[in-house]
């Protein structure tokens, strides 16, 4: 209904006010219901995009891009040297993951807080859990997302490095066939390293709502753990001090790679006075992942 014209104190006519109301009501959703599995993978994909700064400002993309460039250079430079200097072995397979370890630590310290801290600080967890996923689904989606992204820093460059070295051989197909075992070892080592660092970084991030603090604690924490493991091994004057290596993220991964590729221990020493068997290093990595996931489980799931 049109409103009557109003006049001012001077008698001038004012424009008429006009409005319309539409009662749309509430419509029920009749489309397909994709369910819990789709929600799980949607959350995992969203977590990966958020960690890499996709659909965010360019500042959020700087650190991931720089880290990927650094890893690419770690692959390209040794291959370039070997291409121009035949027979040169610039970077052995068992040292490759140790070389990129520092890059990987910064990477997980960047992505883990992006995946967990924002949800808790913005108080959106209740919105997630009001949908099809459970708290355990939420946690597993974050672990899967962190592991997949970390694999892009470990396994993918390692496979490219292995392939590049075979292509530089005089008989590439024969070289690939003869070194398939090295490829399998690189993949295994990369997967364990990704799960190990990814789960630890997520565990640290689960205790803080601030991304900067979580990232700093992650980087500093890995360094402190390595220094503490070395200090304890030096304080214990016995053969058992070599077991302190499991407390050092850098050393336990490096020496696992070293033993995995069957390198001889004769004439080689470690900061911990001796070597463990390859299965002991692998067991330490797996147990650490399991403990980290158990801590996150206690942080999220009991409130179901």
Coordinates of C-alpha atoms in Angstrom, one line a residue:
X1 CA 0.0 0.0 0.0
X2 CA 1.4 3.4 -0.9
X3 CA 2.1 5.7 2.0
X4 CA 0.4 9.1 1.8
X5 CA 2.5 12.0 0.8
X6 CA 4.0 14.0 3.6
X7 CA 4.5 17.7 3.6
X8 CA 7.1 19.8 5.4
X9 CA 6.5 22.8 7.6
X10 CA 7.0 24.9 4.4
X11 CA 4.2 23.1 2.6
X12 CA 6.6 21.5 0.0
X13 CA 5.6 18.0 -1.1
X14 CA 7.9 15.1 -0.1
X15 CA 8.5 12.0 -2.3
X16 CA 6.2 9.1 -1.4
X17 CA 7.7 6.1 0.4
X18 CA 7.3 2.8 -1.3
X19 CA 7.9 -0.7 -0.2
X20 CA 7.0 -4.3 -0.9
X21 CA 7.0 -7.4 1.2
X22 CA 7.5 -10.9 -0.2
X23 CA 6.8 -14.0 1.9
X24 CA 9.1 -16.6 0.5
X25 CA 8.8 -19.0 3.3
X26 CA 11.2 -21.9 4.0
X27 CA 12.0 -24.4 1.3
X28 CA 13.2 -27.9 2.1
X29 CA 16.4 -29.2 0.5
X30 CA 15.5 -32.0 -2.0
X31 CA 18.9 -32.6 -3.5
X32 CA 21.3 -35.5 -2.8
X33 CA 22.7 -35.9 0.7
X34 CA 26.3 -36.7 0.2
X35 CA 26.9 -37.8 3.8
X36 CA 29.7 -38.2 6.2
X37 CA 32.4 -39.4 3.8
X38 CA 31.9 -36.4 1.5
X39 CA 32.1 -34.1 4.5
X40 CA 35.3 -35.7 5.6
X41 CA 37.1 -35.2 2.3
X42 CA 35.6 -31.7 1.9
X43 CA 37.1 -30.7 5.2
X44 CA 40.5 -32.3 4.3
X45 CA 40.5 -30.4 0.9
X46 CA 39.5 -27.2 2.6
X47 CA 42.3 -27.6 5.2
X48 CA 44.9 -28.1 2.5
X49 CA 43.7 -25.0 0.6
X50 CA 43.7 -22.9 3.7
X51 CA 47.2 -24.0 4.7
X52 CA 48.6 -23.1 1.3
X53 CA 46.8 -19.7 1.3
X54 CA 44.5 -20.6 -1.7
X55 CA 41.6 -18.1 -2.0
X56 CA 43.4 -15.8 0.5
X57 CA 45.6 -12.8 0.2
X58 CA 49.0 -13.0 -1.6
X59 CA 50.8 -12.6 1.7
X60 CA 49.5 -16.0 2.9
X61 CA 51.0 -17.6 -0.2
X62 CA 54.5 -16.3 0.2
X63 CA 55.9 -18.7 2.7
X64 CA 54.5 -21.9 1.0
X65 CA 55.8 -20.7 -2.4
X66 CA 59.3 -20.0 -1.1
X67 CA 59.5 -23.4 0.6
X68 CA 58.4 -25.2 -2.5
X69 CA 61.1 -23.2 -4.5
X70 CA 63.7 -24.2 -1.9
X71 CA 62.9 -27.8 -2.3
X72 CA 62.9 -27.6 -6.1
X73 CA 66.4 -26.1 -6.0
X74 CA 67.5 -29.0 -3.7
X75 CA 66.5 -31.3 -6.6
X76 CA 67.6 -29.2 -9.6
X77 CA 71.1 -28.2 -8.4
X78 CA 72.4 -31.7 -7.7
X79 CA 70.9 -33.0 -11.0
X80 CA 72.5 -30.0 -12.8
X81 CA 75.9 -30.7 -11.4
X82 CA 75.7 -34.4 -12.2
X83 CA 74.5 -33.6 -15.8
X84 CA 77.7 -31.5 -16.4
X85 CA 80.0 -33.7 -14.3
X86 CA 79.3 -37.3 -15.2
X87 CA 80.0 -39.7 -12.4
X88 CA 79.6 -37.1 -9.7
X89 CA 77.4 -38.1 -6.7
X90 CA 76.5 -34.8 -5.3
X91 CA 73.7 -35.9 -3.0
X92 CA 73.1 -39.5 -2.0
X93 CA 69.6 -40.8 -1.6
X94 CA 70.0 -41.4 2.1
X95 CA 71.1 -37.7 2.6
X96 CA 68.3 -36.2 0.5
X97 CA 65.6 -36.1 3.1
X98 CA 68.1 -34.9 5.8
X99 CA 69.1 -32.0 3.5
X100 CA 65.4 -30.8 3.2
X101 CA 64.6 -31.5 6.9
X102 CA 64.9 -27.9 7.8
X103 CA 62.6 -26.8 5.0
X104 CA 60.2 -29.4 6.1
X105 CA 60.2 -28.3 9.7
X106 CA 59.3 -24.7 8.6
X107 CA 56.6 -26.1 6.3
X108 CA 54.8 -28.1 9.0
X109 CA 55.2 -25.2 11.4
X110 CA 53.4 -23.1 8.8
X111 CA 50.5 -25.4 7.8
X112 CA 49.6 -27.0 11.1
X113 CA 48.5 -23.8 12.9
X114 CA 46.5 -22.8 9.8
X115 CA 44.6 -26.0 10.0
X116 CA 43.8 -26.0 13.7
X117 CA 44.3 -22.7 15.4
X118 CA 41.9 -20.7 13.4
X119 CA 39.0 -23.0 14.0
X120 CA 39.4 -22.9 17.7
X121 CA 40.1 -19.2 17.9
X122 CA 37.1 -18.3 15.7
X123 CA 34.8 -20.7 17.7
X124 CA 33.6 -22.6 14.7
X125 CA 34.1 -26.1 16.0
X126 CA 30.5 -26.4 17.1
X127 CA 29.4 -25.6 13.5
X128 CA 31.6 -28.4 12.2
X129 CA 30.2 -30.9 14.7
X130 CA 26.6 -29.9 14.0
X131 CA 27.1 -31.4 10.6
X132 CA 27.7 -35.0 9.4
X133 CA 31.2 -35.3 10.8
X134 CA 32.2 -36.3 14.3
X135 CA 35.1 -35.0 16.3
X136 CA 37.2 -38.0 15.3
X137 CA 36.4 -37.3 11.6
X138 CA 37.5 -33.7 12.1
X139 CA 40.8 -34.8 13.7
X140 CA 41.5 -37.5 11.0
X141 CA 40.7 -35.0 8.2
X142 CA 43.3 -32.6 9.6
X143 CA 45.9 -35.4 9.9
X144 CA 45.2 -36.6 6.4
X145 CA 45.5 -33.0 5.1
X146 CA 48.8 -32.3 6.9
X147 CA 50.3 -35.6 5.7
X148 CA 49.3 -35.1 2.1
X149 CA 50.8 -31.6 2.0
X150 CA 53.9 -32.8 3.7
X151 CA 54.3 -35.6 1.2
X152 CA 54.4 -32.9 -1.5
X153 CA 57.6 -31.7 0.2
X154 CA 59.2 -35.2 0.8
X155 CA 58.0 -37.9 -1.5
X156 CA 57.3 -35.9 -4.7
X157 CA 60.7 -34.2 -4.8
X158 CA 62.4 -37.5 -3.8
X159 CA 60.7 -39.3 -6.7
X160 CA 61.7 -36.5 -9.1
X161 CA 65.3 -36.6 -7.9
X162 CA 65.4 -40.4 -8.4
X163 CA 63.9 -40.2 -11.9
X164 CA 66.3 -37.4 -12.9
X165 CA 69.3 -39.5 -11.8
X166 CA 68.1 -42.4 -13.8
X167 CA 67.5 -40.3 -16.9
X168 CA 71.1 -39.1 -16.7
X169 CA 72.3 -42.6 -17.0
X170 CA 73.5 -44.0 -20.4
X171 CA 70.8 -46.6 -20.3
X172 CA 67.8 -44.9 -18.5
X173 CA 65.4 -47.9 -18.7
X174 CA 67.9 -50.3 -17.4
X175 CA 68.9 -47.9 -14.6
X176 CA 65.2 -47.5 -13.6
X177 CA 64.8 -51.3 -13.4
X178 CA 68.0 -51.7 -11.4
X179 CA 67.2 -49.0 -8.9
X180 CA 63.5 -49.6 -8.2
X181 CA 64.5 -50.6 -4.7
X182 CA 65.9 -47.2 -4.1
X183 CA 62.6 -45.7 -5.2
X184 CA 60.7 -47.8 -2.8
X185 CA 63.0 -46.8 0.1
X186 CA 62.7 -43.1 -0.7
X187 CA 58.9 -43.4 -0.7
X188 CA 58.9 -45.3 2.6
X189 CA 61.3 -42.9 4.2
X190 CA 59.3 -39.9 2.9
X191 CA 56.0 -41.2 4.1
X192 CA 57.3 -41.9 7.6
X193 CA 58.9 -38.5 7.8
X194 CA 55.8 -36.8 6.6
X195 CA 53.6 -38.6 9.1
X196 CA 56.1 -38.0 11.9
X197 CA 56.6 -34.3 11.5
X198 CA 53.0 -33.6 10.5
X199 CA 51.5 -35.3 13.5
X200 CA 53.9 -33.6 15.9
X201 CA 53.2 -30.2 14.4
X202 CA 49.4 -30.7 14.6
X203 CA 49.7 -31.8 18.2
X204 CA 51.6 -28.6 19.1
X205 CA 49.0 -26.5 17.2
X206 CA 46.2 -28.2 19.1
X207 CA 47.3 -26.5 22.3
X208 CA 47.2 -22.9 21.1
X209 CA 44.7 -20.7 19.4
X210 CA 47.4 -18.3 18.0
X211 CA 49.1 -19.3 14.8
X212 CA 52.3 -17.4 15.5
X213 CA 52.9 -19.0 18.9
X214 CA 52.1 -22.5 17.5
X215 CA 54.6 -22.0 14.6
X216 CA 57.3 -20.7 16.9
X217 CA 56.9 -23.4 19.4
X218 CA 57.1 -26.0 16.6
X219 CA 60.3 -24.8 15.2
X220 CA 62.0 -24.1 18.6
X221 CA 60.6 -27.4 20.0
X222 CA 62.3 -29.5 17.3
X223 CA 65.6 -27.8 18.0
X224 CA 65.3 -28.1 21.8
X225 CA 64.4 -31.8 21.4
X226 CA 67.5 -32.4 19.4
X227 CA 69.7 -30.6 21.8
X228 CA 68.2 -32.3 24.8
X229 CA 68.6 -35.7 23.3
X230 CA 72.3 -35.1 22.6
X231 CA 72.8 -33.7 26.1
X232 CA 71.2 -36.7 27.8
X233 CA 73.2 -39.1 25.6
X234 CA 76.5 -37.4 26.7
X235 CA 75.4 -37.5 30.4
X236 CA 74.9 -41.3 30.2
X237 CA 78.2 -43.2 29.9
X238 CA 76.9 -46.5 28.7
X239 CA 76.1 -48.3 25.5
X240 CA 72.4 -47.7 26.0
X241 CA 72.9 -44.0 25.4
X242 CA 72.3 -44.6 21.7
X243 CA 68.6 -45.0 22.4
X244 CA 68.3 -41.3 23.1
X245 CA 68.4 -40.8 19.4
X246 CA 64.6 -41.5 19.3
X247 CA 64.2 -38.1 21.0
X248 CA 65.9 -36.2 18.3
X249 CA 63.7 -35.6 15.2
X250 CA 66.6 -34.8 12.9
X251 CA 68.8 -37.7 13.9
X252 CA 66.2 -40.4 14.2
X253 CA 65.1 -39.7 10.6
X254 CA 68.6 -39.3 9.2
X255 CA 69.9 -42.5 10.6
X256 CA 66.8 -44.4 9.7
X257 CA 67.4 -43.4 6.1
X258 CA 71.1 -44.3 6.4
X259 CA 70.3 -47.8 7.7
X260 CA 67.3 -48.2 5.3
X261 CA 69.6 -47.9 2.3
X262 CA 71.9 -50.5 3.8
X263 CA 74.9 -48.3 4.5
X264 CA 77.7 -49.9 6.5
X265 CA 78.2 -48.6 10.0
X266 CA 82.0 -49.5 10.1
X267 CA 84.0 -46.3 10.4
X268 CA 80.9 -44.2 10.9
X269 CA 80.0 -42.6 14.2
X270 CA 76.9 -40.7 15.5
X271 CA 76.4 -38.2 18.3
X272 CA 74.8 -40.9 20.3
X273 CA 77.7 -43.4 20.4
X274 CA 76.1 -46.1 18.2
X275 CA 73.5 -47.3 15.8
X276 CA 70.1 -49.0 16.2
X277 CA 68.6 -51.5 13.9
X278 CA 66.5 -50.1 11.0
X279 CA 63.4 -51.6 12.5
X280 CA 64.1 -49.8 15.8
X281 CA 64.3 -46.4 14.0
X282 CA 61.1 -47.2 12.1
X283 CA 59.4 -48.3 15.3
X284 CA 60.4 -45.0 17.0
X285 CA 58.9 -43.0 14.2
X286 CA 55.6 -45.0 14.2
X287 CA 55.3 -44.9 18.0
X288 CA 55.9 -41.2 18.1
X289 CA 53.1 -40.7 15.4
X290 CA 50.8 -42.9 17.5
X291 CA 51.5 -40.9 20.7
X292 CA 50.9 -37.6 19.0
X293 CA 47.6 -38.8 17.5
X294 CA 46.6 -40.1 21.0
X295 CA 47.3 -36.7 22.5
X296 CA 45.1 -35.0 19.8
X297 CA 42.4 -37.6 20.4
X298 CA 42.3 -36.7 24.1
X299 CA 42.2 -33.0 23.1
X300 CA 39.2 -33.3 20.8
X301 CA 37.3 -36.6 21.0
X302 CA 36.2 -36.9 24.7
X303 CA 33.8 -34.0 24.3
X304 CA 31.7 -35.9 21.7

